[in-house]
Coordinates of C-alpha atoms in Angstrom, one line a residue:
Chain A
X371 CA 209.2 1.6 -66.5
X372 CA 205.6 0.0 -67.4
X373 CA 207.2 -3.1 -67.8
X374 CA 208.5 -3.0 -64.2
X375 CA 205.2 -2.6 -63.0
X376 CA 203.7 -5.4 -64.9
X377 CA 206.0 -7.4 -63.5
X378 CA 205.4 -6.3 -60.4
X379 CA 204.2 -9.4 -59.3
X380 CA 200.3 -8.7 -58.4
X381 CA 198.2 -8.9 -61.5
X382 CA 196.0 -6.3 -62.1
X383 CA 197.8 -4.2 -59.9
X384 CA 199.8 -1.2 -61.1
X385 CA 201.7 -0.6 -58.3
X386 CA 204.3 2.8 -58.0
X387 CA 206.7 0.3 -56.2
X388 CA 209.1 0.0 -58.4
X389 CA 209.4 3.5 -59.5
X390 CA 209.8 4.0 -56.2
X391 CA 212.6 2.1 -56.3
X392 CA 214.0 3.6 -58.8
X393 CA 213.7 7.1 -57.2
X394 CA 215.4 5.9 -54.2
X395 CA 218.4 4.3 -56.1
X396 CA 219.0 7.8 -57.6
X397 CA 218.5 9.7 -55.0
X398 CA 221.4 7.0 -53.3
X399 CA 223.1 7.6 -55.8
X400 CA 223.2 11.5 -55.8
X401 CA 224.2 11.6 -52.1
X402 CA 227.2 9.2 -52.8
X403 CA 228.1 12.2 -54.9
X404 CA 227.7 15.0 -53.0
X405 CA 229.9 12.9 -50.1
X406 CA 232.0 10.7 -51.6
X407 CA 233.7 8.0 -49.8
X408 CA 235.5 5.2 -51.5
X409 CA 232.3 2.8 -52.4
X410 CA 231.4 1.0 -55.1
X411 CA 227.6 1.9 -55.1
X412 CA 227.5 4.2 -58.3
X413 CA 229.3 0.6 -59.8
X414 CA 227.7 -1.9 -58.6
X415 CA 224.7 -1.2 -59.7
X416 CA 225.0 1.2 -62.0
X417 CA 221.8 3.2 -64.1
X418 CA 221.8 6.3 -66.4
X419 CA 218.4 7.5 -65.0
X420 CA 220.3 10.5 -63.1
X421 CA 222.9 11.1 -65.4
X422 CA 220.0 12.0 -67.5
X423 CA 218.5 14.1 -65.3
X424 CA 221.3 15.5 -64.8
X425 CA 221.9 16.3 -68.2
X426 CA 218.4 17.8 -69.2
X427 CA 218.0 19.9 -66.4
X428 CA 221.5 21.8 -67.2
X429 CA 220.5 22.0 -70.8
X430 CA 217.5 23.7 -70.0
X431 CA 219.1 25.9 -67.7
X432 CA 222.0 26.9 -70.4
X433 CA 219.6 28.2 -72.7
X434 CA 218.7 31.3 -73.4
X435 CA 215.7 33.2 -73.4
X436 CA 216.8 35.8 -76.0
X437 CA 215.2 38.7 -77.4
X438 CA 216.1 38.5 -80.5
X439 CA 215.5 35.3 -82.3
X440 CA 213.7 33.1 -81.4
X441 CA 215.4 29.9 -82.8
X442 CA 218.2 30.2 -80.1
X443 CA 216.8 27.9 -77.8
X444 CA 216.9 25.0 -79.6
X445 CA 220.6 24.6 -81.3
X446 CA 221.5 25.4 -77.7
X447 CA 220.1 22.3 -75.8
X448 CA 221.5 19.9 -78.2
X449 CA 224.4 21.3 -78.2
X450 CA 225.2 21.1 -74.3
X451 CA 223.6 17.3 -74.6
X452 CA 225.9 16.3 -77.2
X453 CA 228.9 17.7 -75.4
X454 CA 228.2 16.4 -72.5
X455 CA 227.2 13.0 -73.6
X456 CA 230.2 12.7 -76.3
X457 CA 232.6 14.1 -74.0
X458 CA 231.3 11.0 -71.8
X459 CA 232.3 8.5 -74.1
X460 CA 235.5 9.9 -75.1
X461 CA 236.8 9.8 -71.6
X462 CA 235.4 6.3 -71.1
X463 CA 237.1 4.8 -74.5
X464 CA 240.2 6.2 -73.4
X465 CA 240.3 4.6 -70.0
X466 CA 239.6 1.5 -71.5
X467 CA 241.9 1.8 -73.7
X468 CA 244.1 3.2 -71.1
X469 CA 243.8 -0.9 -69.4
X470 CA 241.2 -0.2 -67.2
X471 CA 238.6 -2.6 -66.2
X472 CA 235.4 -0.5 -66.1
X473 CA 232.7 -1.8 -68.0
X474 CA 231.6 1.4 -70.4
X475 CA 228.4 1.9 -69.2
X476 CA 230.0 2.0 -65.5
X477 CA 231.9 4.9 -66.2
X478 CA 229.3 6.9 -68.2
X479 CA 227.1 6.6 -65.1
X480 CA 230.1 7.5 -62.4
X481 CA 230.4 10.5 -65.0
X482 CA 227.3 11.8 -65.9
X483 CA 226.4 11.5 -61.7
X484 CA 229.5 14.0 -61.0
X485 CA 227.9 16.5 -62.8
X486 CA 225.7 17.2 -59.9
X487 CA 228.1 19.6 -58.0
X488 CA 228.1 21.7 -61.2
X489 CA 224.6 21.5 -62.1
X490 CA 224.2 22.8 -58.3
X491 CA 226.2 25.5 -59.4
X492 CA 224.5 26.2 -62.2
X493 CA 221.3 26.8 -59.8
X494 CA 223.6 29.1 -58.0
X495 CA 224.7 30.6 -60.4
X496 CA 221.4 31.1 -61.7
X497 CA 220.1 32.8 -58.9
X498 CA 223.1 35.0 -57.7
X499 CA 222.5 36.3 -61.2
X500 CA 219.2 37.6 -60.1
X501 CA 221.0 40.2 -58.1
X502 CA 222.8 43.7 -59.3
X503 CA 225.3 42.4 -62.0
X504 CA 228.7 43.8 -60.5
X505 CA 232.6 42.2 -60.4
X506 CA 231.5 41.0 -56.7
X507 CA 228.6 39.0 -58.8
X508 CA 231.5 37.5 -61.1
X509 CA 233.7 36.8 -58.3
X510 CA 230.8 35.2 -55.9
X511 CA 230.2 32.9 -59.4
X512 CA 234.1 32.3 -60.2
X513 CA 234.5 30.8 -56.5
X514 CA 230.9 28.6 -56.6
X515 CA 231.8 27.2 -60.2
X516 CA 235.9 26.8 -59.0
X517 CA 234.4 25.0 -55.8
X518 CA 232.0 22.7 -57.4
X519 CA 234.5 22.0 -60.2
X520 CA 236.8 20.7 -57.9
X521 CA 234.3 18.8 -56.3
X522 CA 233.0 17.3 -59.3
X523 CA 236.8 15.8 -60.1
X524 CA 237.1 14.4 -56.6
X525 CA 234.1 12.8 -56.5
X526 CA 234.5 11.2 -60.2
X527 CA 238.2 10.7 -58.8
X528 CA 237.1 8.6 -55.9
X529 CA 235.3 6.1 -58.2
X530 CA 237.0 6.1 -60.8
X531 CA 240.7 6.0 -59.6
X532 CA 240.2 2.1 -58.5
X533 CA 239.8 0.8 -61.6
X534 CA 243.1 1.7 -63.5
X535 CA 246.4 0.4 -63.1
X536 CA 248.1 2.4 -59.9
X537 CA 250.7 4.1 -62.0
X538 CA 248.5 5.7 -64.9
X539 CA 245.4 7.1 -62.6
X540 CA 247.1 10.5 -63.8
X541 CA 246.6 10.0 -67.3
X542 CA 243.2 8.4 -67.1
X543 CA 241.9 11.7 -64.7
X544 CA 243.4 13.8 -66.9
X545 CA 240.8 14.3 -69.7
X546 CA 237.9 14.3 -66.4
X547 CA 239.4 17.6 -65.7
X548 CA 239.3 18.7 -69.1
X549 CA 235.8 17.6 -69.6
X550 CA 234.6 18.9 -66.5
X551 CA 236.8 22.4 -67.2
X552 CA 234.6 22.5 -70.4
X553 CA 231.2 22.2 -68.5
X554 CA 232.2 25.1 -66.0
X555 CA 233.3 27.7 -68.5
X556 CA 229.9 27.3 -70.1
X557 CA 228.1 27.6 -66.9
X558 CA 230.7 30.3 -66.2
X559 CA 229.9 32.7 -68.9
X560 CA 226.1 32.2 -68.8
X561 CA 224.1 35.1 -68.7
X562 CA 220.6 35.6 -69.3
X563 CA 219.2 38.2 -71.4
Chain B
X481 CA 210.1 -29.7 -108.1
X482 CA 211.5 -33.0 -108.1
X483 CA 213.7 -31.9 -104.6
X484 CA 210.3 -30.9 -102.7
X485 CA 208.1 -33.5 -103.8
X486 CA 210.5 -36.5 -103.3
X487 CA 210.9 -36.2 -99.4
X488 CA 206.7 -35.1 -99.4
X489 CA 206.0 -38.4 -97.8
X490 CA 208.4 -38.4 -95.6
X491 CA 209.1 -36.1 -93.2
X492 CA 206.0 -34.2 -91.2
X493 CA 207.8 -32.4 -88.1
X494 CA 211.0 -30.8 -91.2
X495 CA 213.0 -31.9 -88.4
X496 CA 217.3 -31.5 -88.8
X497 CA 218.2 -34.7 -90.0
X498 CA 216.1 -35.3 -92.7
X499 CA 217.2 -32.3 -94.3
X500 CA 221.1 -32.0 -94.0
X501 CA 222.1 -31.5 -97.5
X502 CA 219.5 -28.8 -97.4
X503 CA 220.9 -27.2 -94.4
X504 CA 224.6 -27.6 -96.2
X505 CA 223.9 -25.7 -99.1
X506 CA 222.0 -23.0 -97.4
X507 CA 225.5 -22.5 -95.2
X508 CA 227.5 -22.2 -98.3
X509 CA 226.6 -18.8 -99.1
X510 CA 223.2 -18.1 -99.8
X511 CA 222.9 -20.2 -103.4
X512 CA 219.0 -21.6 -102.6
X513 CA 219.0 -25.0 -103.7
X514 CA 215.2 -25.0 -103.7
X515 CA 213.0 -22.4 -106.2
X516 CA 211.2 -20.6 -103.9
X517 CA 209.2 -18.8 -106.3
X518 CA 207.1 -22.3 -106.2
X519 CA 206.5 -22.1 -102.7
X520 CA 203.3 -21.9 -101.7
X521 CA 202.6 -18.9 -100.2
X522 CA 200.7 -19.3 -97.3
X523 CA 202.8 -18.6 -94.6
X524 CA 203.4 -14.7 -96.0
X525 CA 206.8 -13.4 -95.5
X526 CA 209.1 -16.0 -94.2
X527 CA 211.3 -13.9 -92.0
X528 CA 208.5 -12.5 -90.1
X529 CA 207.2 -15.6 -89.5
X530 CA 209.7 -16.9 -87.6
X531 CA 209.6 -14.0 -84.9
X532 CA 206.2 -15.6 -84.0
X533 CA 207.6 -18.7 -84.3
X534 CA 210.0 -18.1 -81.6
X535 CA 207.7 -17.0 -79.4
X536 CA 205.3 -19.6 -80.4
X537 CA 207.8 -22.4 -79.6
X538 CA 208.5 -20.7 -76.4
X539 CA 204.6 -20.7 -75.2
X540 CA 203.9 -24.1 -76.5
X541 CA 205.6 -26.7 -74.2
X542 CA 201.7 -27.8 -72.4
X543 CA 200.7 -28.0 -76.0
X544 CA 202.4 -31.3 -76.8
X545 CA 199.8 -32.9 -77.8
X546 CA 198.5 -30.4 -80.2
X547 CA 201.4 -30.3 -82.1
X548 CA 201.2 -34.1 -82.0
X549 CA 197.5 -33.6 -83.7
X550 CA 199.1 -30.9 -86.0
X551 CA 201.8 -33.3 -87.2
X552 CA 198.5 -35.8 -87.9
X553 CA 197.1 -33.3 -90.0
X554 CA 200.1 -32.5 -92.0
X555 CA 199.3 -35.9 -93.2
X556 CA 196.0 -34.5 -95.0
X557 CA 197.4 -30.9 -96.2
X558 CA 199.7 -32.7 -97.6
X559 CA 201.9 -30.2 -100.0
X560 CA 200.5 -27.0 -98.7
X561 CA 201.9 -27.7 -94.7
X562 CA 204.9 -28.9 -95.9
X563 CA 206.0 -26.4 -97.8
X564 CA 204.6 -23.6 -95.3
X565 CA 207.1 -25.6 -92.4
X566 CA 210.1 -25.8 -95.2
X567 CA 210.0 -21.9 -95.7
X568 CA 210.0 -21.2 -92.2
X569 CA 213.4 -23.6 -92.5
X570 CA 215.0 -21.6 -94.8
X571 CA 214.4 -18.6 -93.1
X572 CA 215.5 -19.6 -89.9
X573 CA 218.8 -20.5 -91.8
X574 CA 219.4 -17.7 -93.2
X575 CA 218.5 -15.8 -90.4
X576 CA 221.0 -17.4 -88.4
X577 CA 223.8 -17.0 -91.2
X578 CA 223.0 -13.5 -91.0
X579 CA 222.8 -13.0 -87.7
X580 CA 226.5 -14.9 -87.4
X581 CA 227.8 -12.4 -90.1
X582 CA 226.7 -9.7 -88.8
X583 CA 228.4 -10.5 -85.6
X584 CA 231.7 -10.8 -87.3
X585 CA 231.6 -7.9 -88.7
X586 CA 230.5 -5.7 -85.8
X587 CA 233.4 -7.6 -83.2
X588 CA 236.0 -6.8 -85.7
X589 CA 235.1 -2.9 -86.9
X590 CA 233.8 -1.9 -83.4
X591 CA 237.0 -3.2 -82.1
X592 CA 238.8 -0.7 -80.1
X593 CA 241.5 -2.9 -79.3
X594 CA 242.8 -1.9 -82.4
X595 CA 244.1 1.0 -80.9
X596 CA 245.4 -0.3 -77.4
X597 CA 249.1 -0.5 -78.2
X598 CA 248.8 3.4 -79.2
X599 CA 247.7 3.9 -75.5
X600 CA 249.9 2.2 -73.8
X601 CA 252.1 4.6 -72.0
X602 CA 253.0 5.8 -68.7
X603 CA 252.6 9.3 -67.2
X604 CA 256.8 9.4 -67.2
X605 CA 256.7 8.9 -70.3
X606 CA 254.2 11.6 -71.9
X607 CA 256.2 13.9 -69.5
X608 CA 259.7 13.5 -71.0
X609 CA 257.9 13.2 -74.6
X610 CA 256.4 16.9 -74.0
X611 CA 259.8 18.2 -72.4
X612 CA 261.5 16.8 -75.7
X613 CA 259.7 18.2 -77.9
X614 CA 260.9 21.3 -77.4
X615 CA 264.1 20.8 -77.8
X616 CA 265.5 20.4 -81.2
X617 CA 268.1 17.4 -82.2
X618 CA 271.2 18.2 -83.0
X619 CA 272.1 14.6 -84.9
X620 CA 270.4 14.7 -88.7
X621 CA 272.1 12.6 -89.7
X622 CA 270.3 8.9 -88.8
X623 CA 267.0 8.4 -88.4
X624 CA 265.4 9.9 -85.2
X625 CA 263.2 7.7 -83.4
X626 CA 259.3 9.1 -83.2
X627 CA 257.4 7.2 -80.6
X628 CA 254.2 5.9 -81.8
X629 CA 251.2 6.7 -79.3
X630 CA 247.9 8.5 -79.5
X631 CA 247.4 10.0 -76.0
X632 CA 250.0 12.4 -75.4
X633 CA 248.9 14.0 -79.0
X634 CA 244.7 13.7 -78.5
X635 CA 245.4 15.2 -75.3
X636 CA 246.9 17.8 -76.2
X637 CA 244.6 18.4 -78.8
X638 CA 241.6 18.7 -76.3
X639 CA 243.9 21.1 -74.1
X640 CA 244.0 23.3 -77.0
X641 CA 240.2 23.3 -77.3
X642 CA 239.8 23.7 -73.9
X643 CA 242.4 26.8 -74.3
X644 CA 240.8 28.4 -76.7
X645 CA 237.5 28.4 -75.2
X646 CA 239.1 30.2 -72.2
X647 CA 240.1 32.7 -74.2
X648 CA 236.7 33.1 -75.4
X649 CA 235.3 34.5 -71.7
X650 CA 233.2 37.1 -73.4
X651 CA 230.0 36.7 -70.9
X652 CA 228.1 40.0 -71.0
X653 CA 227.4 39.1 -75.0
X654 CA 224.8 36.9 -76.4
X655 CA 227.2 34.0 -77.1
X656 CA 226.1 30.5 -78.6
X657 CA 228.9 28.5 -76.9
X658 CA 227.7 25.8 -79.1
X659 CA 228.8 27.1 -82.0
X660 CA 232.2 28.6 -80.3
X661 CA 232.5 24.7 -79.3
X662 CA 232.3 23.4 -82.9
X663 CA 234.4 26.1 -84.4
X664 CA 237.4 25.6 -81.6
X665 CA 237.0 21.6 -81.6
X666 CA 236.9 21.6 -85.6
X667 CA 239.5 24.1 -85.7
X668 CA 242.3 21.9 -83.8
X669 CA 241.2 18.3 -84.8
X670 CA 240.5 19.6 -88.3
X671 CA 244.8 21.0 -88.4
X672 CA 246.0 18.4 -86.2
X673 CA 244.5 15.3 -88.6
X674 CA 244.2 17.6 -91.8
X675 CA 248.0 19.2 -91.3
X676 CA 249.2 15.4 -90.8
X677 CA 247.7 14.0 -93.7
X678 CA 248.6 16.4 -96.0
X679 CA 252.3 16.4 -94.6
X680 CA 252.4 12.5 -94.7
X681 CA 251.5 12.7 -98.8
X682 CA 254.4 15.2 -99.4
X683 CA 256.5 12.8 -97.5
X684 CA 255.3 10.1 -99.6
X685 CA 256.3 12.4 -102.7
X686 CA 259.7 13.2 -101.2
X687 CA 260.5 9.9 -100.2
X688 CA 261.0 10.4 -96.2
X689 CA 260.9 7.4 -93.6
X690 CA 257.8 8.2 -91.9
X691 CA 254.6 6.2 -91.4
X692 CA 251.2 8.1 -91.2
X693 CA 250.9 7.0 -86.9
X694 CA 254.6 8.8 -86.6
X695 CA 253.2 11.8 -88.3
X696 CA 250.2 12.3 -86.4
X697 CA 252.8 11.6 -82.8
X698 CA 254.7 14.3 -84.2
X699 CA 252.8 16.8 -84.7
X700 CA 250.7 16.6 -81.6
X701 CA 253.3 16.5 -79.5
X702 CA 254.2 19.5 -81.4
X703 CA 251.3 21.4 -80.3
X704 CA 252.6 21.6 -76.9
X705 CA 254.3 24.8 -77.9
X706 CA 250.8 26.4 -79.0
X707 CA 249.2 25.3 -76.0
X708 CA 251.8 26.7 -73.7
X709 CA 251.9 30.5 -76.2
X710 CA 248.1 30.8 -76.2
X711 CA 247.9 29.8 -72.7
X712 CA 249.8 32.8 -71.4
X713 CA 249.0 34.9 -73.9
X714 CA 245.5 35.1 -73.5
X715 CA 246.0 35.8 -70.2
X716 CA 249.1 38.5 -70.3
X717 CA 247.9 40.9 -73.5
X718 CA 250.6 42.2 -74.4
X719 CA 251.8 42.6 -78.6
X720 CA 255.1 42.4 -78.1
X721 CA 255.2 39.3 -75.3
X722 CA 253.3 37.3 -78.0
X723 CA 255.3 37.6 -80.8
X724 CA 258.3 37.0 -78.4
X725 CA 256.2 33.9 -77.2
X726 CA 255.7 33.1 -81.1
X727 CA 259.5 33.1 -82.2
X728 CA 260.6 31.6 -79.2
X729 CA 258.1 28.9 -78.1
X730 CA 256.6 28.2 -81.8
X731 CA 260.3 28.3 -83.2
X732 CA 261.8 25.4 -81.0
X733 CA 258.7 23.3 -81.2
X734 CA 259.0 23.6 -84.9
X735 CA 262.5 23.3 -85.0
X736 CA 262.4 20.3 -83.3
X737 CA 260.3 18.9 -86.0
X738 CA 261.9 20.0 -89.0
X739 CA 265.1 18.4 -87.5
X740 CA 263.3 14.8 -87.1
X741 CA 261.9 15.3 -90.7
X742 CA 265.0 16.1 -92.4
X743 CA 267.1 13.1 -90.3
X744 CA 264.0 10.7 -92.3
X745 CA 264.4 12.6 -95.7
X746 CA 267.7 12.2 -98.3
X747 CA 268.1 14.9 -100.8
X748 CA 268.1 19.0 -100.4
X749 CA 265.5 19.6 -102.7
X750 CA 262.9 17.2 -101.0
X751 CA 264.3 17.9 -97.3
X752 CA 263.2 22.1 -98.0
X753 CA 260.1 20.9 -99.7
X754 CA 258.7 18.7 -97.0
X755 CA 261.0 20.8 -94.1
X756 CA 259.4 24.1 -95.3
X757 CA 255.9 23.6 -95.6
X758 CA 255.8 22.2 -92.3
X759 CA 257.0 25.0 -90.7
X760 CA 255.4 27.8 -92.6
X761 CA 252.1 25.7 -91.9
X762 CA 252.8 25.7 -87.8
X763 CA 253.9 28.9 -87.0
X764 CA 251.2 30.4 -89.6
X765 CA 248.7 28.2 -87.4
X766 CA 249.7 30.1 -84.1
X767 CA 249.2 33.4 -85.6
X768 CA 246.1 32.3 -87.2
X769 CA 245.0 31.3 -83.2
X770 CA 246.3 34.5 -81.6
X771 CA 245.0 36.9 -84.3
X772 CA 242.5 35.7 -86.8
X773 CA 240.7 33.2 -84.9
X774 CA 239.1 36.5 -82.6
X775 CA 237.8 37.6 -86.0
X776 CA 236.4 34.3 -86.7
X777 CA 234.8 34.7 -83.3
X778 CA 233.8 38.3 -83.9
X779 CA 232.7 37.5 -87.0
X780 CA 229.9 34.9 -85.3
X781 CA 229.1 37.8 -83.4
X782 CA 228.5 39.7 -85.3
X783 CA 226.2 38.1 -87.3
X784 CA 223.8 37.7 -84.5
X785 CA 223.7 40.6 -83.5
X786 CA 224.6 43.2 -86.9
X787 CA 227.7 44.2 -88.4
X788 CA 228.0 47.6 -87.4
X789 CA 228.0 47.7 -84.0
X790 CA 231.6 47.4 -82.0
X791 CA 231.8 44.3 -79.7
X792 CA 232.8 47.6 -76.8
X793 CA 229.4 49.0 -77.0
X794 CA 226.9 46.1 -77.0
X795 CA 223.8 47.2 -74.8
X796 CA 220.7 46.3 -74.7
X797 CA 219.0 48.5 -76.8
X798 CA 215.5 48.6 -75.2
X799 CA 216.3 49.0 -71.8
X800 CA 218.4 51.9 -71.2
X801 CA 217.7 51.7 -67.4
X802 CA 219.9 48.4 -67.2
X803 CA 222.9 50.5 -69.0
X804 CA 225.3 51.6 -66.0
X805 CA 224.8 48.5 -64.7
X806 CA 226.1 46.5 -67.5
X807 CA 228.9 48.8 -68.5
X808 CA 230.5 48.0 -65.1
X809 CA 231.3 44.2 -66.1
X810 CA 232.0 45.1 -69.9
X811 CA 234.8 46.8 -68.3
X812 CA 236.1 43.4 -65.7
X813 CA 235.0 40.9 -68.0
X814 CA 235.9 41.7 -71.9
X815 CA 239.3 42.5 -71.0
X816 CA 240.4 39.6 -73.0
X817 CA 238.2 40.9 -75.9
X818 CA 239.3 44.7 -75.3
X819 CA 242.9 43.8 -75.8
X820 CA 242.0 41.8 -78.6
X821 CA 240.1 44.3 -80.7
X822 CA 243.3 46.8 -79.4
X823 CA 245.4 44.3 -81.0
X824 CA 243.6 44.2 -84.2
X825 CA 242.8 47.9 -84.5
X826 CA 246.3 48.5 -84.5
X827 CA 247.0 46.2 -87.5

């Protein structure tokens, strides 16, 4: 990013232009998610800023702030990270190898930006959690995470249906559910202590 | 040396040309015609020389003339410029050889084309391939054919990690789904690859047609059967369903493999060897998932949080307050561990 605004243009001027920019492109980005229409936005011009985000922000909210030792925190971050970023590339080498003609880092980014529905329902989550535990309380969380789940696989579905042969879209979505099935249950069966 | 002082008066820019059979013999493999330990040593290490020289080079098109003069005074220095310009030569060389190399090798490792062909199947395809591998052959007695792809059985893998993790909704307990994560995806790709491997050298001892790729199709495919028991076993808890589920489900998949083995295998002896191990290993995998994989579970549990306390009565132990409250989803939510430690209390 400091290169960006050296280059700005004007010497001697650090302008927040193009970090601006940058913002704004996410930002794009995320609503492309959150209504997904058949564009080719998140591919075009493709950036793992937000997927990042993304990332971070449900790592931190997955941890635990537990009572009894204190080095739960940590494992527990790199854990969700490395899931979520291996589980990335795993679905990505196997639509390529599948004949698809993404470029790799096309489909980590269309990937990491659906998680947003389920980082949404993390927040949720998190705060319905506030309330009186109770079997409502699970069911309230079991329809928000079902909900967002599904959205997630549409959304990812929408962009990434296009670029696989027409008859194997099934097997190349296939392993996006699983992924994205993985990411709920843990969001699922968080609770804070 | 008689090869650096003989071209001394000649060349001042160490320009291509000049030096060809220098450049040949530095492409041949890294033999160094010239003794560099006689260099002089003024230009330091070589190699990082020539980063600034790239960006030098790239900086210095108004400076024509300069290196005009500089080429003028290489006249002078005589020996010592030389030899500084004939280093940076070598290093740009071998830089470039290296560089080349290094290339080679990282487009011909990092290639996953390697593994196209195994992927190349259609969604018909993985569907009859998971229907027939329930169903034993009848006909041992030529070779049935195993088809060779990766998908169906790595899927299937991943469907069993994502199973067991489902079985694993335990959410009033302080769980470190990380390490629930590692143990289920180690757990299936360590049986599926393991299993395979070992099964493949016992067929190499017995003398069965079967290459390693085969192996590793047959078996995943023959996961399908564990998939579909666990599935609705974890969600239906009942003893007697499951080892119904086990015979039944776990027997045909098996069966089914044990019939492709022993159309690939000649000779009684070698056909029980390979034929019964496999089979003892799968089903004993299943029961392993159903019974003793809780206790693995448990057992992670229980080491955060003390042995002595039953997974039924975990409360928080300093605020008593909070007790009714959490009792009420220890009674919705572990059902799937209540019937579990049933299941094992009653063993």
């Amino acid at each position: 990013m400091a290169k960006a605004v050296e280059s700005s243009g004007e010497l001697g001027t650090t302008s927040p232009r193009p970090l601006m920019r940058d913002l704004k492109a996410v930002g794009k980005k995320f609503m492309h998610v959150l209504y997904p229409r058949k564009s080719n936005t998140l591919l075009r011009d493709w950036d793992l800023w937000g997927p990042l985000i993304l990332c971070v922000t449900l790592a931190l909210m997955l941890q635990r702030s537990s009572v009894d030792s204190e080095q739960d925190g940590g494992p527990q971050f790199a854990e969700v990270f490395v899931i979520i970023w291996f589980g990335a590339v795993t679905i990505t080498v196997n639509s390529k190898l599948l004949g698809g003609n993404i470029s790799f880092f096309q489909s980590l980014c269309v990937l990491g930006y659906c998680i947003l529905p389920l980082t949404v329902a993390m927040l949720v989550c998190r705060l319905v959690l506030l309330a009186e535990q109770g079997p409502i309380n699970f069911m309230v969380r079991l329809f928000v995470v079902i909900v967002m789940f599904a959205w997630s696989i549409v959304a990812s579905t929408a962009f990434l249906a296009d670029s696989q042969p027409p008859n194997r879209k099934a097997l190349a979505i296939y392993p996006v559910f699983l992924f994205y099935f993985v990411i709920s249950w843990m969001i699922l069966t968080f609770t804070p202590q | 040396m008689a090869t650096t002082a003989a071209p001394a008066g000649g060349a001042r820019s160490g320009a291509g040309p000049e030096w060809g059979g220098f450049e040949e013999n530095i492409q041949g493999g890294g033999s160094a015609v010239i003794d560099m330990e006689n260099m002089d040593d003024t230009s330091g290490s070589s190699f990082e020389d020539m980063g600034e020289l790239h960006q030098r080079l790239r900086e210095e098109e108004v400076d024509a003339d300069a290196a005009a003069a500089e080429e003028e005074d290489g006249e002078f220095l005589g020996m010592k410029g030389f030899k500084g310009q004939l280093s940076r030569q070598v290093a740009d060389q071998m830089w470039q050889a290296g560089k080349r190399q290094a290339s080679r090798a990282f487009s011909l490792y990092a290639n996953i084309d390697i593994l196209r062909p195994y992927f190349d199947v259609e969604p018909a395809q993985v569907r009859s391939r998971l229907l027939e591998s329930m169903i034993p052959v009848k006909m041992v007695n030529f070779p049935q054919k195993i088809a060779g792809e990766l998908y169906g059985p790595l899927m299937l893998v991943f469907t069993l990690v994502a199973i067991l993790l489902h079985g694993m909704k335990t959410s009033d307990t302080i769980i470190r789904e990380g390490t629930l994560m590692g143990t289920a995806i180690g757990t299936c790709f360590g049986y599926w690859l393991g299993v395979s491997s070992f099964i493949y050298f016992l067929a190499y001892l017995c003398n069965a047609q079967i290459t390693m790729l085969q192996m590793l199709a047959l078996l995943g495919y023959g996961l399908f059967g564990h998939c579909i028991v666990l599935f609705v076993t974890y969600n239906i808890h009942l003893h007697a369903l499951f080892y119904l589920f086990w015979l039944l489900v776990g027997g045909l998949s098996t069966l089914r493999m044990v019939a492709v083995l022993v159309s690939r295998t000649v000779g009684p002896t070698q056909r029980l060897l390979l034929c019964g191990t496999l089979a003892a290993l799968h089903m004993l995998f299943l029961l392993y998932l159903h019974f003793a994989y809780h206790k693995v579970v448990e057992g992670i549990l229980d080491t955060l949080e003390g042995p002595n306390i039953p997974p039924m009565q975990r409360v928080p132990r300093d605020i008593p307050a909070v007790l009714p409250a959490a009792r009420v989803p220890a009674t919705v939510l572990n059902a799937t561990a209540k019937a579990v430690m049933v299941t094992l209390q009653s063993h």
